[in-house]
Amino acid sequence: MNSKKVYIVSGAGLSAESGIRTFRDTDGLWEEYSIEEVCSVGGFMRDRQKVLDFYDARRADIEQKEPNYAHKRLAELANTYPENIVMLTQNVDDMLERAGCKNVIHLHGTLTDLRCENCGKVFHVGYESQKEFICPACESFDIRHNVVMFGEAAPAYAHLQKLYNDAEMVVVIGTSGQVIDTAYMAQLVGNSVLNNIDIDENHDQYFSKKLYVPATEAADEIYELVEKFLES
Ligand SMILES: [Zn+2]
């Protein structure tokens, strides 16, 4: 097996077809909140309980959702080429894991874990409310969501630095670089695939291959492109 590295970087568009909503959607739960209120350090300081309740609701919501065909094909790809594929996601859901993907790096944290503010311990809680837990390491009650908010450092961004050094191919799915500079990745790596339903020329121009269809429709072609690259 060769040592070529392919980085797959996914965002909200990957999970959209599983019914997992984001702030860009304008229905249901999301209309009751603003990003500033529930996704920023300032909002958390102003109304801690509101933020914790928000993440409790999101955690409960993903229990009802299922991985879609794109999650499943990406999991197969990662499991077929475990030495080559690095799976990065901006998503905080566990759809890739539930599709069978073993090593998923969550750039913005995970809904299914909680974090102790006292000792830093991160522990798995699945879909339970954070109200049920104290820290298993230090027994502190100061428990919070394990999701990075605006105004906080994202420790997993260290993996982006590795991408810049290692990647020979990058596949970007369901994001157009508002949070992480995926256009820069495409410029740097050269062999780059973008799958997104929205067209954004400023961002997309740097990609060598573009698939403007839903992730589930692009999944087979993405699989083949990566397979071809790794087998060549
Ligand atoms: Zn603790």
PDB file of C-alpha atoms and ligand atoms in Angstrom:
ATOM      1  CA  MET A   1       0.000   0.000   0.000  1.00  0.00           C
ATOM      2  CA  ASN A   2       1.303   3.475  -0.841  1.00  0.00           C
ATOM      3  CA  SER A   3       1.454   6.348   1.601  1.00  0.00           C
ATOM      4  CA  LYS A   4      -0.503   8.935  -0.355  1.00  0.00           C
ATOM      5  CA  LYS A   5      -2.695  11.054   1.866  1.00  0.00           C
ATOM      6  CA  VAL A   6      -6.201  12.087   0.912  1.00  0.00           C
ATOM      7  CA  TYR A   7      -7.959  14.518   3.224  1.00  0.00           C
ATOM      8  CA  ILE A   8     -11.742  14.576   3.199  1.00  0.00           C
ATOM      9  CA  VAL A   9     -13.182  17.729   4.765  1.00  0.00           C
ATOM     10  CA  SER A  10     -16.931  17.829   5.286  1.00  0.00           C
ATOM     11  CA  GLY A  11     -19.432  20.392   6.481  1.00  0.00           C
ATOM     12  CA  ALA A  12     -23.162  20.837   6.977  1.00  0.00           C
ATOM     13  CA  GLY A  13     -24.041  19.781   3.427  1.00  0.00           C
ATOM     14  CA  LEU A  14     -22.959  16.220   4.186  1.00  0.00           C
ATOM     15  CA  SER A  15     -25.516  15.842   6.962  1.00  0.00           C
ATOM     16  CA  ALA A  16     -28.269  17.974   5.419  1.00  0.00           C
ATOM     17  CA  GLU A  17     -29.859  14.963   3.707  1.00  0.00           C
ATOM     18  CA  SER A  18     -30.024  13.216   7.082  1.00  0.00           C
ATOM     19  CA  GLY A  19     -32.280  16.069   8.197  1.00  0.00           C
ATOM     20  CA  ILE A  20     -29.712  17.661  10.481  1.00  0.00           C
ATOM     21  CA  ARG A  21     -30.358  21.360  10.386  1.00  0.00           C
ATOM     22  CA  THR A  22     -28.105  24.320  10.830  1.00  0.00           C
ATOM     23  CA  PHE A  23     -28.579  28.011  11.296  1.00  0.00           C
ATOM     24  CA  ARG A  24     -28.805  28.464   7.572  1.00  0.00           C
ATOM     25  CA  ASP A  25     -32.133  26.702   7.593  1.00  0.00           C
ATOM     26  CA  THR A  26     -35.032  28.786   8.660  1.00  0.00           C
ATOM     27  CA  ASP A  27     -37.435  26.320  10.157  1.00  0.00           C
ATOM     28  CA  GLY A  28     -38.350  24.887  13.526  1.00  0.00           C
ATOM     29  CA  LEU A  29     -35.984  24.986  16.457  1.00  0.00           C
ATOM     30  CA  TRP A  30     -33.517  27.258  14.788  1.00  0.00           C
ATOM     31  CA  GLU A  31     -35.821  30.235  14.552  1.00  0.00           C
ATOM     32  CA  GLU A  32     -35.961  30.393  18.339  1.00  0.00           C
ATOM     33  CA  TYR A  33     -32.258  31.103  18.654  1.00  0.00           C
ATOM     34  CA  SER A  34     -29.611  33.360  17.240  1.00  0.00           C
ATOM     35  CA  ILE A  35     -26.074  32.190  16.561  1.00  0.00           C
ATOM     36  CA  GLU A  36     -24.767  34.945  18.811  1.00  0.00           C
ATOM     37  CA  GLU A  37     -26.884  33.699  21.720  1.00  0.00           C
ATOM     38  CA  VAL A  38     -26.034  30.024  21.596  1.00  0.00           C
ATOM     39  CA  CYS A  39     -22.782  29.639  19.655  1.00  0.00           C
ATOM     40  CA  SER A  40     -20.542  32.317  21.133  1.00  0.00           C
ATOM     41  CA  VAL A  41     -18.526  32.760  24.293  1.00  0.00           C
ATOM     42  CA  GLY A  42     -20.361  36.011  25.007  1.00  0.00           C
ATOM     43  CA  GLY A  43     -23.757  34.332  24.713  1.00  0.00           C
ATOM     44  CA  PHE A  44     -22.635  31.535  27.030  1.00  0.00           C
ATOM     45  CA  MET A  45     -21.482  34.022  29.641  1.00  0.00           C
ATOM     46  CA  ARG A  46     -24.766  35.924  29.436  1.00  0.00           C
ATOM     47  CA  ASP A  47     -27.112  32.937  29.602  1.00  0.00           C
ATOM     48  CA  ARG A  48     -25.369  29.687  30.392  1.00  0.00           C
ATOM     49  CA  GLN A  49     -28.544  27.660  30.851  1.00  0.00           C
ATOM     50  CA  LYS A  50     -29.996  28.698  27.523  1.00  0.00           C
ATOM     51  CA  VAL A  51     -26.855  27.496  25.759  1.00  0.00           C
ATOM     52  CA  LEU A  52     -26.752  24.185  27.634  1.00  0.00           C
ATOM     53  CA  ASP A  53     -30.435  23.620  26.839  1.00  0.00           C
ATOM     54  CA  PHE A  54     -29.766  24.353  23.192  1.00  0.00           C
ATOM     55  CA  TYR A  55     -27.046  21.704  22.961  1.00  0.00           C
ATOM     56  CA  ASP A  56     -29.197  19.249  24.917  1.00  0.00           C
ATOM     57  CA  ALA A  57     -31.877  19.714  22.267  1.00  0.00           C
ATOM     58  CA  ARG A  58     -29.411  19.220  19.439  1.00  0.00           C
ATOM     59  CA  ARG A  59     -28.024  16.095  21.090  1.00  0.00           C
ATOM     60  CA  ALA A  60     -31.511  14.642  21.494  1.00  0.00           C
ATOM     61  CA  ASP A  61     -32.320  15.559  17.896  1.00  0.00           C
ATOM     62  CA  ILE A  62     -29.482  13.610  16.305  1.00  0.00           C
ATOM     63  CA  GLU A  63     -30.550  10.437  18.107  1.00  0.00           C
ATOM     64  CA  GLN A  64     -33.554  10.427  15.771  1.00  0.00           C
ATOM     65  CA  LYS A  65     -31.472  10.902  12.622  1.00  0.00           C
ATOM     66  CA  GLU A  66     -29.749   8.339  10.425  1.00  0.00           C
ATOM     67  CA  PRO A  67     -26.545   8.443   8.398  1.00  0.00           C
ATOM     68  CA  ASN A  68     -27.225   8.908   4.696  1.00  0.00           C
ATOM     69  CA  TYR A  69     -25.683   7.214   1.663  1.00  0.00           C
ATOM     70  CA  ALA A  70     -22.828   9.735   1.503  1.00  0.00           C
ATOM     71  CA  HIS A  71     -21.821   9.035   5.120  1.00  0.00           C
ATOM     72  CA  LYS A  72     -21.871   5.317   4.333  1.00  0.00           C
ATOM     73  CA  ARG A  73     -19.755   5.569   1.188  1.00  0.00           C
ATOM     74  CA  LEU A  74     -17.218   7.790   2.964  1.00  0.00           C
ATOM     75  CA  ALA A  75     -17.040   5.276   5.809  1.00  0.00           C
ATOM     76  CA  GLU A  76     -16.403   2.458   3.311  1.00  0.00           C
ATOM     77  CA  LEU A  77     -13.706   4.514   1.642  1.00  0.00           C
ATOM     78  CA  ALA A  78     -12.004   5.312   4.948  1.00  0.00           C
ATOM     79  CA  ASN A  79     -12.179   1.682   6.052  1.00  0.00           C
ATOM     80  CA  THR A  80     -10.817   0.431   2.721  1.00  0.00           C
ATOM     81  CA  TYR A  81      -7.851   2.834   2.839  1.00  0.00           C
ATOM     82  CA  PRO A  82      -7.222   3.440   6.536  1.00  0.00           C
ATOM     83  CA  GLU A  83      -3.573   4.418   5.978  1.00  0.00           C
ATOM     84  CA  ASN A  84      -4.427   6.982   3.328  1.00  0.00           C
ATOM     85  CA  ILE A  85      -7.660   8.701   4.222  1.00  0.00           C
ATOM     86  CA  VAL A  86      -7.848  11.412   6.870  1.00  0.00           C
ATOM     87  CA  MET A  87     -11.464  12.235   7.705  1.00  0.00           C
ATOM     88  CA  LEU A  88     -11.979  15.771   8.975  1.00  0.00           C
ATOM     89  CA  THR A  89     -15.410  17.194   9.613  1.00  0.00           C
ATOM     90  CA  GLN A  90     -16.819  20.490  10.792  1.00  0.00           C
ATOM     91  CA  ASN A  91     -19.976  18.635  11.777  1.00  0.00           C
ATOM     92  CA  VAL A  92     -20.636  17.967  15.448  1.00  0.00           C
ATOM     93  CA  ASP A  93     -23.046  15.085  14.800  1.00  0.00           C
ATOM     94  CA  ASP A  94     -22.017  11.417  14.883  1.00  0.00           C
ATOM     95  CA  MET A  95     -23.350  10.375  11.472  1.00  0.00           C
ATOM     96  CA  LEU A  96     -19.944   9.334  10.087  1.00  0.00           C
ATOM     97  CA  GLU A  97     -19.264   7.196  13.159  1.00  0.00           C
ATOM     98  CA  ARG A  98     -22.710   5.626  12.934  1.00  0.00           C
ATOM     99  CA  ALA A  99     -22.039   4.857   9.283  1.00  0.00           C
ATOM    100  CA  GLY A 100     -19.017   2.853  10.470  1.00  0.00           C
ATOM    101  CA  CYS A 101     -16.207   5.372  10.092  1.00  0.00           C
ATOM    102  CA  LYS A 102     -13.575   4.711  12.747  1.00  0.00           C
ATOM    103  CA  ASN A 103     -11.274   7.716  12.958  1.00  0.00           C
ATOM    104  CA  VAL A 104     -13.211  10.912  12.490  1.00  0.00           C
ATOM    105  CA  ILE A 105     -11.552  14.158  13.495  1.00  0.00           C
ATOM    106  CA  HIS A 106     -14.204  16.667  14.569  1.00  0.00           C
ATOM    107  CA  LEU A 107     -12.755  20.117  14.010  1.00  0.00           C
ATOM    108  CA  HIS A 108     -15.476  21.808  16.053  1.00  0.00           C
ATOM    109  CA  GLY A 109     -16.095  19.141  18.684  1.00  0.00           C
ATOM    110  CA  THR A 110     -18.796  16.546  19.209  1.00  0.00           C
ATOM    111  CA  LEU A 111     -22.366  16.724  20.449  1.00  0.00           C
ATOM    112  CA  THR A 112     -22.210  13.232  21.952  1.00  0.00           C
ATOM    113  CA  ASP A 113     -19.457  14.152  24.407  1.00  0.00           C
ATOM    114  CA  LEU A 114     -19.394  16.597  27.291  1.00  0.00           C
ATOM    115  CA  ARG A 115     -16.447  18.428  28.756  1.00  0.00           C
ATOM    116  CA  CYS A 116     -15.553  19.274  32.341  1.00  0.00           C
ATOM    117  CA  GLU A 117     -14.707  22.937  32.783  1.00  0.00           C
ATOM    118  CA  ASN A 118     -12.806  22.168  35.962  1.00  0.00           C
ATOM    119  CA  CYS A 119     -10.351  19.498  34.781  1.00  0.00           C
ATOM    120  CA  GLY A 120     -10.880  19.393  31.004  1.00  0.00           C
ATOM    121  CA  LYS A 121     -12.002  15.755  30.895  1.00  0.00           C
ATOM    122  CA  VAL A 122     -14.049  14.914  27.788  1.00  0.00           C
ATOM    123  CA  PHE A 123     -16.468  12.034  28.223  1.00  0.00           C
ATOM    124  CA  HIS A 124     -19.048  10.286  26.079  1.00  0.00           C
ATOM    125  CA  VAL A 125     -22.734  10.752  26.941  1.00  0.00           C
ATOM    126  CA  GLY A 126     -24.478   9.748  23.741  1.00  0.00           C
ATOM    127  CA  TYR A 127     -27.789  11.561  23.465  1.00  0.00           C
ATOM    128  CA  GLU A 128     -28.426  12.295  27.139  1.00  0.00           C
ATOM    129  CA  SER A 129     -29.041  15.703  28.681  1.00  0.00           C
ATOM    130  CA  GLN A 130     -25.972  17.207  30.296  1.00  0.00           C
ATOM    131  CA  LYS A 131     -28.083  17.712  33.432  1.00  0.00           C
ATOM    132  CA  GLU A 132     -27.623  14.018  34.205  1.00  0.00           C
ATOM    133  CA  PHE A 133     -23.861  14.220  34.585  1.00  0.00           C
ATOM    134  CA  ILE A 134     -21.066  15.224  36.859  1.00  0.00           C
ATOM    135  CA  CYS A 135     -17.434  14.902  35.797  1.00  0.00           C
ATOM    136  CA  PRO A 136     -16.328  11.256  36.045  1.00  0.00           C
ATOM    137  CA  ALA A 137     -12.763  12.372  36.791  1.00  0.00           C
ATOM    138  CA  CYS A 138     -13.123  15.160  39.368  1.00  0.00           C
ATOM    139  CA  GLU A 139     -16.868  15.086  40.211  1.00  0.00           C
ATOM    140  CA  SER A 140     -17.296  18.739  39.314  1.00  0.00           C
ATOM    141  CA  PHE A 141     -20.778  19.954  38.362  1.00  0.00           C
ATOM    142  CA  ASP A 142     -19.302  22.419  35.883  1.00  0.00           C
ATOM    143  CA  ILE A 143     -20.042  20.412  32.763  1.00  0.00           C
ATOM    144  CA  ARG A 144     -20.568  21.868  29.311  1.00  0.00           C
ATOM    145  CA  HIS A 145     -21.086  20.883  25.687  1.00  0.00           C
ATOM    146  CA  ASN A 146     -17.983  19.728  23.822  1.00  0.00           C
ATOM    147  CA  VAL A 147     -18.613  22.007  20.876  1.00  0.00           C
ATOM    148  CA  VAL A 148     -16.332  24.875  19.946  1.00  0.00           C
ATOM    149  CA  MET A 149     -18.095  28.251  20.027  1.00  0.00           C
ATOM    150  CA  PHE A 150     -17.176  31.488  18.302  1.00  0.00           C
ATOM    151  CA  GLY A 151     -14.492  33.182  20.352  1.00  0.00           C
ATOM    152  CA  GLU A 152     -12.908  29.901  21.458  1.00  0.00           C
ATOM    153  CA  ALA A 153      -9.805  28.097  20.241  1.00  0.00           C
ATOM    154  CA  ALA A 154     -10.347  24.923  18.221  1.00  0.00           C
ATOM    155  CA  PRO A 155      -7.529  22.559  19.240  1.00  0.00           C
ATOM    156  CA  ALA A 156      -8.327  20.143  16.403  1.00  0.00           C
ATOM    157  CA  TYR A 157      -7.284  22.813  13.899  1.00  0.00           C
ATOM    158  CA  ALA A 158      -3.775  21.388  14.375  1.00  0.00           C
ATOM    159  CA  HIS A 159      -4.932  18.753  11.868  1.00  0.00           C
ATOM    160  CA  LEU A 160      -5.362  21.464   9.248  1.00  0.00           C
ATOM    161  CA  GLN A 161      -1.681  22.226   9.561  1.00  0.00           C
ATOM    162  CA  LYS A 162      -0.976  18.545   8.908  1.00  0.00           C
ATOM    163  CA  LEU A 163      -3.216  18.715   5.869  1.00  0.00           C
ATOM    164  CA  TYR A 164      -1.188  21.608   4.476  1.00  0.00           C
ATOM    165  CA  ASN A 165       1.977  19.530   4.891  1.00  0.00           C
ATOM    166  CA  ASP A 166       0.752  16.037   3.905  1.00  0.00           C
ATOM    167  CA  ALA A 167      -2.231  16.141   1.599  1.00  0.00           C
ATOM    168  CA  GLU A 168      -1.854  15.056  -2.013  1.00  0.00           C
ATOM    169  CA  MET A 169      -5.578  15.199  -2.646  1.00  0.00           C
ATOM    170  CA  VAL A 170      -8.324  17.057  -0.832  1.00  0.00           C
ATOM    171  CA  VAL A 171     -12.060  16.415  -1.101  1.00  0.00           C
ATOM    172  CA  VAL A 172     -14.348  19.118   0.291  1.00  0.00           C
ATOM    173  CA  ILE A 173     -17.982  18.141   0.828  1.00  0.00           C
ATOM    174  CA  GLY A 174     -20.903  20.318   1.813  1.00  0.00           C
ATOM    175  CA  THR A 175     -19.128  23.499   2.795  1.00  0.00           C
ATOM    176  CA  SER A 176     -17.944  26.565   0.976  1.00  0.00           C
ATOM    177  CA  GLY A 177     -15.259  27.796   3.255  1.00  0.00           C
ATOM    178  CA  GLN A 178     -16.910  30.423   5.459  1.00  0.00           C
ATOM    179  CA  VAL A 179     -15.382  29.003   8.616  1.00  0.00           C
ATOM    180  CA  ILE A 180     -12.393  27.007   7.394  1.00  0.00           C
ATOM    181  CA  ASP A 181     -10.502  28.279   4.380  1.00  0.00           C
ATOM    182  CA  THR A 182     -11.127  25.401   1.999  1.00  0.00           C
ATOM    183  CA  ALA A 183     -10.248  27.540  -1.036  1.00  0.00           C
ATOM    184  CA  TYR A 184      -6.745  27.831   0.386  1.00  0.00           C
ATOM    185  CA  MET A 185      -6.582  24.035   0.750  1.00  0.00           C
ATOM    186  CA  ALA A 186      -7.526  23.602  -2.886  1.00  0.00           C
ATOM    187  CA  GLN A 187      -4.866  26.085  -4.016  1.00  0.00           C
ATOM    188  CA  LEU A 188      -2.215  24.399  -1.942  1.00  0.00           C
ATOM    189  CA  VAL A 189      -2.977  20.774  -2.726  1.00  0.00           C
ATOM    190  CA  GLY A 190      -3.813  21.063  -6.397  1.00  0.00           C
ATOM    191  CA  ASN A 191      -5.677  17.767  -6.763  1.00  0.00           C
ATOM    192  CA  SER A 192      -8.930  18.937  -5.265  1.00  0.00           C
ATOM    193  CA  VAL A 193     -12.579  17.931  -5.462  1.00  0.00           C
ATOM    194  CA  LEU A 194     -15.494  20.062  -4.329  1.00  0.00           C
ATOM    195  CA  ASN A 195     -19.003  18.769  -3.759  1.00  0.00           C
ATOM    196  CA  ASN A 196     -21.547  21.383  -2.828  1.00  0.00           C
ATOM    197  CA  ILE A 197     -25.036  22.257  -3.993  1.00  0.00           C
ATOM    198  CA  ASP A 198     -24.390  26.001  -3.918  1.00  0.00           C
ATOM    199  CA  ILE A 199     -22.107  27.628  -6.451  1.00  0.00           C
ATOM    200  CA  ASP A 200     -19.687  30.239  -5.158  1.00  0.00           C
ATOM    201  CA  GLU A 201     -17.177  31.151  -7.857  1.00  0.00           C
ATOM    202  CA  ASN A 202     -14.856  33.041  -5.515  1.00  0.00           C
ATOM    203  CA  HIS A 203     -14.402  29.865  -3.533  1.00  0.00           C
ATOM    204  CA  ASP A 204     -14.917  27.179  -6.144  1.00  0.00           C
ATOM    205  CA  GLN A 205     -12.489  28.463  -8.796  1.00  0.00           C
ATOM    206  CA  TYR A 206      -9.529  26.836  -7.050  1.00  0.00           C
ATOM    207  CA  PHE A 207     -10.903  23.298  -7.260  1.00  0.00           C
ATOM    208  CA  SER A 208      -9.862  20.976 -10.061  1.00  0.00           C
ATOM    209  CA  LYS A 209     -13.163  19.048  -9.985  1.00  0.00           C
ATOM    210  CA  LYS A 210     -16.597  20.320  -8.974  1.00  0.00           C
ATOM    211  CA  LEU A 211     -19.743  18.307  -8.296  1.00  0.00           C
ATOM    212  CA  TYR A 212     -22.784  20.550  -7.814  1.00  0.00           C
ATOM    213  CA  VAL A 213     -25.221  17.907  -6.607  1.00  0.00           C
ATOM    214  CA  PRO A 214     -26.400  16.738  -3.171  1.00  0.00           C
ATOM    215  CA  ALA A 215     -23.781  14.707  -1.287  1.00  0.00           C
ATOM    216  CA  THR A 216     -25.682  11.439  -1.691  1.00  0.00           C
ATOM    217  CA  GLU A 217     -25.627  11.873  -5.478  1.00  0.00           C
ATOM    218  CA  ALA A 218     -21.929  12.715  -5.550  1.00  0.00           C
ATOM    219  CA  ALA A 219     -20.888   9.917  -3.187  1.00  0.00           C
ATOM    220  CA  ASP A 220     -20.162   7.228  -5.773  1.00  0.00           C
ATOM    221  CA  GLU A 221     -18.153   9.542  -7.986  1.00  0.00           C
ATOM    222  CA  ILE A 222     -16.156  10.800  -5.023  1.00  0.00           C
ATOM    223  CA  TYR A 223     -15.452   7.203  -4.044  1.00  0.00           C
ATOM    224  CA  GLU A 224     -14.212   6.424  -7.539  1.00  0.00           C
ATOM    225  CA  LEU A 225     -12.062   9.552  -7.824  1.00  0.00           C
ATOM    226  CA  VAL A 226     -10.296   8.801  -4.560  1.00  0.00           C
ATOM    227  CA  GLU A 227      -9.950   5.110  -5.380  1.00  0.00           C
ATOM    228  CA  LYS A 228      -8.478   5.936  -8.759  1.00  0.00           C
ATOM    229  CA  PHE A 229      -6.001   8.354  -7.217  1.00  0.00           C
ATOM    230  CA  LEU A 230      -4.908   5.877  -4.559  1.00  0.00           C
ATOM    231  CA  GLU A 231      -4.653   2.929  -6.936  1.00  0.00           C
ATOM    232  CA  SER A 232      -2.704   4.812  -9.597  1.00  0.00           C
TER     233      SER A 232
HETATM  234 ZN    ZN B   1     -13.498  17.214  35.856  1.00  0.00          ZN
END
